[in-house]
Short mmCIF file of C-alpha atoms and ligand atoms in Angstrom, two decimals:
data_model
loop_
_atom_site.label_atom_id
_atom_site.label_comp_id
_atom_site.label_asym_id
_atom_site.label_seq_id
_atom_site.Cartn_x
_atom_site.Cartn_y
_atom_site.Cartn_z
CA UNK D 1 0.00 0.00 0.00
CA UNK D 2 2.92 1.94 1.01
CA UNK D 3 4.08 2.02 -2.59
CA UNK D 4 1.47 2.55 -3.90
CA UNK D 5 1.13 5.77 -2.46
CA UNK D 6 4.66 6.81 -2.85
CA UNK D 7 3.61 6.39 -6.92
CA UNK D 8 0.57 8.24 -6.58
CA UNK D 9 3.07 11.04 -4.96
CA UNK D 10 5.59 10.66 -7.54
CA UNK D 11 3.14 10.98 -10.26
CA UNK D 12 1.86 14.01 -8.71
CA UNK D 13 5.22 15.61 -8.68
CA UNK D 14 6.20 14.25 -12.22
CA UNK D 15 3.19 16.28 -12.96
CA UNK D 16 3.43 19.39 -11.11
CA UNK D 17 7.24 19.45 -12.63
CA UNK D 18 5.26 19.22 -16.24
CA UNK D 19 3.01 21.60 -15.63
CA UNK D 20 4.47 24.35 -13.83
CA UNK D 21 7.94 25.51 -15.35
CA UNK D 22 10.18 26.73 -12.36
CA UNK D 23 10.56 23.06 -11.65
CA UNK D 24 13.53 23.97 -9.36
CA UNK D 25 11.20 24.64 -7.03
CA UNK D 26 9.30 22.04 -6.58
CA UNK D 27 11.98 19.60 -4.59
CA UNK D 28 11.28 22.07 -1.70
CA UNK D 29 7.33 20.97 -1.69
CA UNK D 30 9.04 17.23 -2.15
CA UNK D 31 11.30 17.27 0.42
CA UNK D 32 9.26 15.25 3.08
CA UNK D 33 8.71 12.79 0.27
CA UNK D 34 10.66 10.81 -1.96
CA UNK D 35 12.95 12.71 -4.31
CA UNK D 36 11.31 13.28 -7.56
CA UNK D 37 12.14 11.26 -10.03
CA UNK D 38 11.58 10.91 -13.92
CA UNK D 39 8.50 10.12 -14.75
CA UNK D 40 8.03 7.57 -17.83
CA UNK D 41 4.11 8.46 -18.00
CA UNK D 42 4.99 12.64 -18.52
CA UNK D 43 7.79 11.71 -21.06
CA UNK D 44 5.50 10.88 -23.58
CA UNK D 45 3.17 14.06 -23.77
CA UNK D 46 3.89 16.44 -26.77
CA UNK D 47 6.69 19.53 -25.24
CA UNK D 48 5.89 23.07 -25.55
CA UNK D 49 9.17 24.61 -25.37
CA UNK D 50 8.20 28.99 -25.74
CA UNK D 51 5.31 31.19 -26.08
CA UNK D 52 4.72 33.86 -27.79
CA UNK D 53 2.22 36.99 -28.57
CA UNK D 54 2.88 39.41 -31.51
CA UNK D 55 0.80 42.45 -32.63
CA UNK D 56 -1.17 45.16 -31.16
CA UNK D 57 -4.59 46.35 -29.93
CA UNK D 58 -6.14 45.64 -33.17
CA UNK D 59 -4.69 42.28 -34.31
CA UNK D 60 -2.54 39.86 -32.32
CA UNK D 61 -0.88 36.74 -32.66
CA UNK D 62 -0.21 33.91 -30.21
CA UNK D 63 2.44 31.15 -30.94
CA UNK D 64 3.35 28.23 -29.15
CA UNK D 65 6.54 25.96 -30.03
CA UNK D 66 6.15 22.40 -29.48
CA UNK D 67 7.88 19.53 -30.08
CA UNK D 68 5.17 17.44 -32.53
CA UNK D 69 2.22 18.57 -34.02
CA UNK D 70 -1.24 18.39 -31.39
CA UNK D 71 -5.06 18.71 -32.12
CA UNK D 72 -6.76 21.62 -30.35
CA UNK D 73 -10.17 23.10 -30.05
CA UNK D 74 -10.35 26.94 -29.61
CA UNK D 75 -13.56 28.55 -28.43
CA UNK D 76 -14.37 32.50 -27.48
CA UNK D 77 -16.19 33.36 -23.68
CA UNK D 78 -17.55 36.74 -22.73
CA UNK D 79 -17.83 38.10 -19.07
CA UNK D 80 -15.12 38.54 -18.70
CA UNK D 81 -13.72 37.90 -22.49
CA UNK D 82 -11.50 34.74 -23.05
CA UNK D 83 -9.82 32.95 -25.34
CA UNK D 84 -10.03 29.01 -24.71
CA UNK D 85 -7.27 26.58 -26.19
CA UNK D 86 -8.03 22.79 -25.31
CA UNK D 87 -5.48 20.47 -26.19
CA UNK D 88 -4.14 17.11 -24.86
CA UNK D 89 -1.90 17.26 -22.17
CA UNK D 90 1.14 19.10 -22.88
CA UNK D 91 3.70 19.43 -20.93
CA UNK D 92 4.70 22.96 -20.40
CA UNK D 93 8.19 23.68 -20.28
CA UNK D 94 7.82 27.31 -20.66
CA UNK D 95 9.97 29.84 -19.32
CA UNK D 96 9.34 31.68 -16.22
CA UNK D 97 7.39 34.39 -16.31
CA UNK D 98 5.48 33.26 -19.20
CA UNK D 99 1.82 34.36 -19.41
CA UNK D 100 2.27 38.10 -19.47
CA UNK D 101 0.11 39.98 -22.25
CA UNK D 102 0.62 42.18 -25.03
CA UNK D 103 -1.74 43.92 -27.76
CA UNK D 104 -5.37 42.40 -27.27
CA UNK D 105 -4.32 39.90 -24.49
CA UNK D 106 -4.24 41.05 -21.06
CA UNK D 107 -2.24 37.69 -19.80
CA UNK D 108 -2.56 34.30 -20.81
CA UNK D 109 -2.05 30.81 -18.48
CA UNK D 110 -1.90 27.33 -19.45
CA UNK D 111 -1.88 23.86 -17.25
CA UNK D 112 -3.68 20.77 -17.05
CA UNK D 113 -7.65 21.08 -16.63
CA UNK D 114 -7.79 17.57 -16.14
CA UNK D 115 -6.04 13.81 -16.61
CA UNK D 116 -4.94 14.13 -20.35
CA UNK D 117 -6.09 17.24 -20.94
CA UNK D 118 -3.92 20.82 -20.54
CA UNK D 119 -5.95 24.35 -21.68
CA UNK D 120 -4.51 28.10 -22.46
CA UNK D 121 -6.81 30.46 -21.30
CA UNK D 122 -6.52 33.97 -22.76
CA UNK D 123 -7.60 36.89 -20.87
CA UNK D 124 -8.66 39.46 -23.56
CA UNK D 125 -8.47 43.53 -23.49
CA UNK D 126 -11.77 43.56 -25.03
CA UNK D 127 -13.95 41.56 -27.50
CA UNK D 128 -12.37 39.48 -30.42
CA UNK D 129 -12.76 36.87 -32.59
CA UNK D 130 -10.04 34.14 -33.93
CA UNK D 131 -9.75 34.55 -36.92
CA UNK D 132 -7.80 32.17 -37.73
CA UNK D 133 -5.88 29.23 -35.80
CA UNK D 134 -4.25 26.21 -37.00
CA UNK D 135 -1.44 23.74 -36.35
CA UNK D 136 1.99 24.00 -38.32
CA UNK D 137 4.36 21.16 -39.04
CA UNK D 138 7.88 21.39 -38.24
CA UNK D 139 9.87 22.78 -41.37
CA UNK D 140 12.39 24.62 -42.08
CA UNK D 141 14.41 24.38 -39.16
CA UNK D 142 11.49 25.09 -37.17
CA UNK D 143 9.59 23.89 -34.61
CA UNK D 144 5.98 22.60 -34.94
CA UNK D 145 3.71 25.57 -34.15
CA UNK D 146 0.25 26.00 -32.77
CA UNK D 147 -0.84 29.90 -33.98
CA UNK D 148 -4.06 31.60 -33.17
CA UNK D 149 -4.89 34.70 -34.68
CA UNK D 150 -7.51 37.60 -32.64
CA UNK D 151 -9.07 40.61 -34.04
CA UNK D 152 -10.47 43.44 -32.01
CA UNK D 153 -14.11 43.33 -32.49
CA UNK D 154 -17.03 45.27 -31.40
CA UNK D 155 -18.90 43.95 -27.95
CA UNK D 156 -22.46 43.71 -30.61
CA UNK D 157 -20.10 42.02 -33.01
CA UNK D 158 -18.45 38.76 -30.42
CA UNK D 159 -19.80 35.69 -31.22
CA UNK D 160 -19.78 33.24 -27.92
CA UNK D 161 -18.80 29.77 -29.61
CA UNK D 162 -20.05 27.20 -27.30
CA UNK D 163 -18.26 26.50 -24.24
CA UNK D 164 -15.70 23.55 -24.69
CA UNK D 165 -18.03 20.62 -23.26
CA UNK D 166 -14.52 18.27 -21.84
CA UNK D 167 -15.31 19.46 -18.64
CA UNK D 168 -13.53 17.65 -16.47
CA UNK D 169 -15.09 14.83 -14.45
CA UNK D 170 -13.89 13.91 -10.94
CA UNK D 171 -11.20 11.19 -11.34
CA UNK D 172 -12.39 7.70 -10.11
CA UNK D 173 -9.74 8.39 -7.38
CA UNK D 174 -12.03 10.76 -5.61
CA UNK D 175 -15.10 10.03 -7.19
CA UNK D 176 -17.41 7.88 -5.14
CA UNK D 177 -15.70 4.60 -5.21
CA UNK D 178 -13.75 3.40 -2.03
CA UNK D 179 -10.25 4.57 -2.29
CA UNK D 180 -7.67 2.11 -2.94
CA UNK D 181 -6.69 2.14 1.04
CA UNK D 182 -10.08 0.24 1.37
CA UNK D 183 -10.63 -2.98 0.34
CA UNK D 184 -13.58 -2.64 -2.00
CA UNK D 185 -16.82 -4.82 -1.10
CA UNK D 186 -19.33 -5.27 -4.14
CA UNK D 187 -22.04 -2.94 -3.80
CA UNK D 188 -24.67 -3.23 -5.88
CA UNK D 189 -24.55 -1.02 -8.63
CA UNK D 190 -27.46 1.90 -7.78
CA UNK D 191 -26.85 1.76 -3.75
CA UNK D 192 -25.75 5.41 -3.28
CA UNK D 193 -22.46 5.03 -3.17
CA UNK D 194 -21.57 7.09 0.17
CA UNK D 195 -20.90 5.42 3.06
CA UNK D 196 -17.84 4.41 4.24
CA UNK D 197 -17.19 0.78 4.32
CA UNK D 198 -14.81 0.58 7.41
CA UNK D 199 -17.24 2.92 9.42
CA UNK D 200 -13.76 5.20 9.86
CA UNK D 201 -14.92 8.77 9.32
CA UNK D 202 -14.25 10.68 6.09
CA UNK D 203 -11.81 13.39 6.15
CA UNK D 204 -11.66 15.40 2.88
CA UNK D 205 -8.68 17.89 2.16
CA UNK D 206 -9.09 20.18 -0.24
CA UNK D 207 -5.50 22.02 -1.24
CA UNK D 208 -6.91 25.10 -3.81
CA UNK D 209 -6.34 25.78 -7.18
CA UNK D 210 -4.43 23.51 -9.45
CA UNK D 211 -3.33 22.69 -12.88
CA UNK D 212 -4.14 25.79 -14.90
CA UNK D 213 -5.13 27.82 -11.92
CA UNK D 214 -2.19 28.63 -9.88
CA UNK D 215 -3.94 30.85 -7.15
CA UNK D 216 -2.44 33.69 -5.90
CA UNK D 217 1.37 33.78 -6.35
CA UNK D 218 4.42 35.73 -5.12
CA UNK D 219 8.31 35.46 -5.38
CA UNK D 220 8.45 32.65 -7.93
CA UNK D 221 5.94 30.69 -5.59
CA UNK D 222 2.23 29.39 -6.43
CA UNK D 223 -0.46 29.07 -4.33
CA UNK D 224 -1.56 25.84 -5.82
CA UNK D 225 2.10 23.84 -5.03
CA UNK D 226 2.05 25.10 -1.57
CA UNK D 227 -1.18 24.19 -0.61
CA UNK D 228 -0.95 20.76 -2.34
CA UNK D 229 2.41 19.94 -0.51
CA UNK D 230 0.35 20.83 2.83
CA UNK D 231 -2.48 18.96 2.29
CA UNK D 232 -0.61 16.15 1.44
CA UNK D 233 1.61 16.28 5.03
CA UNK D 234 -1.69 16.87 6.60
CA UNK D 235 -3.14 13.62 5.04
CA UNK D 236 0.10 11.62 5.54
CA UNK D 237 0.12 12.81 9.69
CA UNK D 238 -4.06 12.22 9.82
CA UNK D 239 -3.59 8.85 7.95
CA UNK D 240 -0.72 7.76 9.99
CA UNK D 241 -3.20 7.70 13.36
CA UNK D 242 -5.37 4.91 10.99
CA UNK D 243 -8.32 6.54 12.70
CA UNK D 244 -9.86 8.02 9.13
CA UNK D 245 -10.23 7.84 5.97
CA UNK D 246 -8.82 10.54 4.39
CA UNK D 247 -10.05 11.82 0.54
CA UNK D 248 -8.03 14.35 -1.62
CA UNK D 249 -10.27 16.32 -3.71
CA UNK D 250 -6.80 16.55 -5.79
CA UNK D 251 -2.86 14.78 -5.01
CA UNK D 252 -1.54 16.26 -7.95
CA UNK D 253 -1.25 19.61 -10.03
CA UNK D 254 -4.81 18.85 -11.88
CA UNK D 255 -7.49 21.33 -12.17
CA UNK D 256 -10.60 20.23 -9.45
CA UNK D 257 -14.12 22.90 -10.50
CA UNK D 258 -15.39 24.21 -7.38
CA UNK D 259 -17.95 22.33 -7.26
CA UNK D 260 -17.27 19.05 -7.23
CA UNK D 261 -14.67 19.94 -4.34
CA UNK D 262 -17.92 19.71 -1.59
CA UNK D 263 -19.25 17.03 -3.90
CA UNK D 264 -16.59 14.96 -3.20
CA UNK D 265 -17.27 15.47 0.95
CA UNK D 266 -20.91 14.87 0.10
CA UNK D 267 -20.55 11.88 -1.52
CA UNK D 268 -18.39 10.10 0.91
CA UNK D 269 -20.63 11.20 3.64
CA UNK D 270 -17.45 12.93 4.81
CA UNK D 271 -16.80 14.21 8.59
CA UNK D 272 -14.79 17.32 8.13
CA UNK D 273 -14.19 19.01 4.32
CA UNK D 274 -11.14 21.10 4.83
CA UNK D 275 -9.64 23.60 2.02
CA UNK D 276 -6.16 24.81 2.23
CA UNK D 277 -5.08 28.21 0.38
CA UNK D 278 -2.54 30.77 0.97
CA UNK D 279 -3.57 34.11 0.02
CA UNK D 280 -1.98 37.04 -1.12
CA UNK D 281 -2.87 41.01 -0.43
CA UNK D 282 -2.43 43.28 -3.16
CA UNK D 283 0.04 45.56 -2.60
CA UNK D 284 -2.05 48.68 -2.36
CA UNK D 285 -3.59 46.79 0.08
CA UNK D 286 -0.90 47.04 2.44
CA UNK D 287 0.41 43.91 4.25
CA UNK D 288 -1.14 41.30 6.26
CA UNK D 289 0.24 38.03 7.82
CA UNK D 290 -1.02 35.05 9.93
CA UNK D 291 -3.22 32.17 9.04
CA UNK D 292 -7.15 32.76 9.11
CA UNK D 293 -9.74 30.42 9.47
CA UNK D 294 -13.35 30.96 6.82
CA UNK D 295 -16.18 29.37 7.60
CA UNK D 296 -19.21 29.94 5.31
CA UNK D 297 -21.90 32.88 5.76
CA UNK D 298 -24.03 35.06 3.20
CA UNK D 299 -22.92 37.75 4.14
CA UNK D 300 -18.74 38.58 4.68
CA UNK D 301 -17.88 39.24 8.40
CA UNK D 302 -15.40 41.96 6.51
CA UNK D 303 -14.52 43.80 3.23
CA UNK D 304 -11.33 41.89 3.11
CA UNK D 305 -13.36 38.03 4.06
CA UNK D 306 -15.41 39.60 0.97
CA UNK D 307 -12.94 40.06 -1.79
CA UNK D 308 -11.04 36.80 -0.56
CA UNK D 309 -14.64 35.07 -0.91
CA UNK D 310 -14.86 36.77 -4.63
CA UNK D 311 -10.96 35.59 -5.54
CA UNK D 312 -11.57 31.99 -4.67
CA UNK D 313 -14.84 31.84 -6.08
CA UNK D 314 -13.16 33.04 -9.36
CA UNK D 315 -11.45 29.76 -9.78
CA UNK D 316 -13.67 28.55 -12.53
CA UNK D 317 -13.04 31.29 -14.43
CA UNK D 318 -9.57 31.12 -14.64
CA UNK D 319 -9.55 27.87 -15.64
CA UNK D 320 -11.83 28.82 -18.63
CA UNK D 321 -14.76 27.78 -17.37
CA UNK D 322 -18.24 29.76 -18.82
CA UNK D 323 -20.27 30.21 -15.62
CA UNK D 324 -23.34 30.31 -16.83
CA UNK D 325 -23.38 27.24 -18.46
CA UNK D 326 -22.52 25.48 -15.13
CA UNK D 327 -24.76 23.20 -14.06
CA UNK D 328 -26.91 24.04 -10.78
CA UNK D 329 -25.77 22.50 -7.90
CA UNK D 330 -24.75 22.68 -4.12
CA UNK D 331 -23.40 26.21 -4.84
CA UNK D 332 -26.85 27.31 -5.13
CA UNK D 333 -28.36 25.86 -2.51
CA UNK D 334 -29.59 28.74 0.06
CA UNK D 335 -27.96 28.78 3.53
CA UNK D 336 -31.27 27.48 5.01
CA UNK D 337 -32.23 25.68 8.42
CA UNK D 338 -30.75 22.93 6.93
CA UNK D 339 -27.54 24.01 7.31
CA UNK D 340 -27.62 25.40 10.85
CA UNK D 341 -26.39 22.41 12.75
CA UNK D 342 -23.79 21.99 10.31
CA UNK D 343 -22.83 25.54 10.50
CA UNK D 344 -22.83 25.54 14.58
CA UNK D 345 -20.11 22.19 13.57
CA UNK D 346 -18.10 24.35 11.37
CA UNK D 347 -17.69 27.15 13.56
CA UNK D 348 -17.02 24.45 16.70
CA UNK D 349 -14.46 23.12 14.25
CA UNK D 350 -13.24 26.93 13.25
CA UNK D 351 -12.65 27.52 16.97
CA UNK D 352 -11.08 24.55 18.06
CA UNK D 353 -8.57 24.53 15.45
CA UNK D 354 -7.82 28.35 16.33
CA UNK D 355 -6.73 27.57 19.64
CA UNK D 356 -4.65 24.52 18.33
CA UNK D 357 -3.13 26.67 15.82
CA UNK D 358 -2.43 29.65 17.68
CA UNK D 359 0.13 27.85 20.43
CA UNK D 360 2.37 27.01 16.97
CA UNK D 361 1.27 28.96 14.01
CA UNK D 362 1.30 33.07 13.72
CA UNK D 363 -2.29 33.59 13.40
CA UNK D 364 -3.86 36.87 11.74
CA UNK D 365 -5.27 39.71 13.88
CA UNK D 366 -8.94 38.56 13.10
CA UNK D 367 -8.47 35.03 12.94
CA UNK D 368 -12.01 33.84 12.36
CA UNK D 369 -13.88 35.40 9.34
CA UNK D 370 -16.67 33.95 6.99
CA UNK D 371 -17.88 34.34 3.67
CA UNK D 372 -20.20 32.98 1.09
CA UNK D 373 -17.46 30.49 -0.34
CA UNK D 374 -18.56 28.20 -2.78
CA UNK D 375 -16.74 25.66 -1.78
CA UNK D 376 -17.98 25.27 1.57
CA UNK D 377 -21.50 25.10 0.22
CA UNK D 378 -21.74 21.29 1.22
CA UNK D 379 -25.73 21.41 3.11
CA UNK D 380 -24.65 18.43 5.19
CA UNK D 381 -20.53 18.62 5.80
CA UNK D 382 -18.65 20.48 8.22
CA UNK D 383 -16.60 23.09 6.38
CA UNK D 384 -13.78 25.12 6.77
CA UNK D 385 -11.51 26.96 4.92
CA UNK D 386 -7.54 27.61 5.72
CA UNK D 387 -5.82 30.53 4.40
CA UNK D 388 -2.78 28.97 5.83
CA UNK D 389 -0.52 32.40 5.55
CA UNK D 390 -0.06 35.19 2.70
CA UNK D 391 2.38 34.54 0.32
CA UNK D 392 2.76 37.99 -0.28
CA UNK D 393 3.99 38.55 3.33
CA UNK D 394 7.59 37.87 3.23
CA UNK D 395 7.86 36.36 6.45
CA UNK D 396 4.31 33.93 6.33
CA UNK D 397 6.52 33.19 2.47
CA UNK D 398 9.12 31.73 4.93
CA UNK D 399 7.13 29.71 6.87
CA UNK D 400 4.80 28.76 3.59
CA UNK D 401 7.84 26.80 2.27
CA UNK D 402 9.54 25.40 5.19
CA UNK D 403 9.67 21.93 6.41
CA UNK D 404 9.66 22.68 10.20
CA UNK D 405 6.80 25.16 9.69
CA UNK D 406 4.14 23.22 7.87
CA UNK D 407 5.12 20.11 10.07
CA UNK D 408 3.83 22.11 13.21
CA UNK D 409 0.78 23.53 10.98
CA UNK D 410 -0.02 20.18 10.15
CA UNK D 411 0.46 19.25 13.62
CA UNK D 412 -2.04 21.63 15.37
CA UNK D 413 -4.37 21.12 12.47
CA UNK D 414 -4.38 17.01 12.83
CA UNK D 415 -4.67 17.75 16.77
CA UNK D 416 -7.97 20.08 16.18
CA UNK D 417 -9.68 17.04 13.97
CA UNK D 418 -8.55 14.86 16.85
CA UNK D 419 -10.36 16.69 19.54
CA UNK D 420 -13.42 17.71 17.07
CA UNK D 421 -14.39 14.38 15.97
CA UNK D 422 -13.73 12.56 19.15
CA UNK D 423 -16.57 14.51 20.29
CA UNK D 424 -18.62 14.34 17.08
CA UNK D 425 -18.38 10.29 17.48
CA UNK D 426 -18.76 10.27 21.11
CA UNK D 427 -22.04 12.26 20.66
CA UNK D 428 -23.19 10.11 17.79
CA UNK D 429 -22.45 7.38 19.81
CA UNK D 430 -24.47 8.26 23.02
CA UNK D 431 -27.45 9.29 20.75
CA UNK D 432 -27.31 5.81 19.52
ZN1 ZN V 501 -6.75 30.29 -2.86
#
């Protein structure tokens, strides 16, 4: 089982290393692993070796080098205005800094948006079409060449081609079957496939971001590898106790849509659903530092719990997602009676793991804030969400990417779900 885990890591790494260029960085996040090591499976994906844009505010042209010709599917979004590039996974070995914009692209970001699939989302000025985009052959002495051609057009004149429909699904890793840790019994095939079969209770950790959506980054550093490499020491420490099961929404550097991150709690009748992220303040902004602990409200206990609450619920977006084609789900189900016990849980659970925290972790002035985040929407879960530090505070940076810090974070945060479920199953247990 051991090694089977260790592959699932290594995989993960092989993949955050392919999808995210500054691979240098990543044997920090790996340390408390195994070294990284080649991967045979991300060998074999096409290479995109440099990026491109040409042209002005009018007309502009994006190229990207690669090392074999690829299909791709490129559709237009308004609200905001995006370019959409599906193609098979790639693996990006792009130089750093990549991304940044020029004529009618404001910035541009590419990653996987799901197992075999990578995407390059534009963001636009303004409205354009494509008018043209195709796939060039290596000749000449150079490289094959994906181009894709935009033209400034009037907001009356954008046409909306339909939203690429590869959305992608939950991987059977976290979809509803038993993880691998459990030996599988048959079930048959329309019981609801929730609960767990070794009566453990469900833990889900939820590290932000991913793939194409790096979250909020700062000195070479991305929210989405930080929070990944803590959630998987927090899993590692919770599993270690063999009291729970514990679910990743994601182990690796793939693209998870909002949400399915509380379907995955939902499904697994989960316990606890806890998101990691690491914010950053904008610099007018000023600074701020500490960890702070969300738990879900309609209405933001502050400005800043607010515009944290719009940022993370932006993740869809970046990825190239069109919004309003999403299906209806647990995001838009109204914070009702329902969801007052489990809201009186998820503030019991936001307290306890503030006082845990505080005796190792430098917490922010307000610790405890909420916010109508859509990922802890789950009716029926106990939700929180962990802004772990700001990455744009140089010294939370530090402690973001050190192996003594998160190992105490980790620590207090395994000790909190300790003490909060002990009661939860002692309660359940005397109700019984
Ligand atoms: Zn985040």
């Amino acid at each position: 089982m051991a090694s089977r885990t260790n592959q699932r890591v290594l995989l993960g790494f092989a993949l955050l290393c392919a999808a995210a260029s500054p691979c240098a960085d990543s044997s920090r996040l790996s340390a408390a692993e195994s070294p990284p090591q080649p991967s045979v499976a991300a060998a074999n994906f096409p290479v995109a070796t440099a990026a491109r844009l040409a042209g002005d505010g009018k007309q502009t042209r994006f190229i990207l080098d690669l090392d074999q010709t690829v299909s791709f599917r490129a559709t237009t979004l308004a609200d905001p205005y995006r370019v959409v590039v599906d193609v098979p996974q790639v693996n990006f070995q792009l130089a750093p800094g990549t991304g940044a914009g020029r004529g009618l692209v404001k910035a541009f970001r590419y990653g996987l948006v799901m197992p075999g699939g990578s995407r390059i989302v534009f963001d636009l000025t303004g409205p354009a079409k494509i008018t043209n985009s195709y796939v060039l052959e290596a000749a000449n002495g150079q490289p094959a060449r994906l181009v894709l051609e935009l033209e400034e057009v009037e907001r009356a004149a954008f046409v909306q081609t339909p939203a690429p429909e590869n959305r992608p699904d939950l991987r059977p890793t976290i979809a509803a079957t038993p993880p691998a840790t459990v030996p599988a019994a048959p079930e048959p095939a329309l019981q609801k496939p929730a609960a767990p079969s070794d009566g453990r209770p469900v833990v889900v950790i939820d590290p932000g971001h991913g793939g194409i959506d790096n979250g909020t980054q700062s000195s070479g550093e991305s929210e989405k590898n930080l929070v990944l490499a803590f959630g998987l020491a927090l899993r590692d420490r919770l599993e270690k106790s063999g009291k729970y099961r514990v679910v990743m929404t994601r182990d690796d550097d793939t693209f998870i849509p909002l949400n399915d991150r509380p379907k995955v709690a939902r499904n697994l009748n989960a316990a606890l659903f806890v998101s990691i992220h690491a914010d950053a303040l904008p610099k007018a902004e000023g600074d701020a530092q500490g960890a702070t602990i969300y738990t879900l409200s309609d209405k933001a206990s502050d400005a800043e719990a607010q515009r944290l609450a719009d940022a993370e619920n932006r993740a869809d977006a970046i990825a190239g997602f069109n919004l309003a084609e999403e299906p209806t789900d647990v995001a838009d189900i109204l914070i009702d009676l329902t969801q007052r016990e489990t809201r009186t849980f998820s503030n019991r659970f936001a307290h306890l793991l503030m006082g845990e925290m505080k005796t190792t972790v430098r917490m922010h002035k307000h610790p405890l804030k909420s916010a109508g985040f859509r990922v802890l929407k789950a009716p029926d879960v106990p939700s929180v969400l962990v802004e772990i530090g700001y990455v744009s505070n140089k010294g939370d940076l530090e402690h973001l990417v050190s192996e003594g810090w998160r190992s105490k974070a980790v620590g207090s945060m395994a000790q909190a779900i300790d003490t909060f479920l002990a009661k939860r199953l002692a309660t359940a247990g005397a109700s019984n």
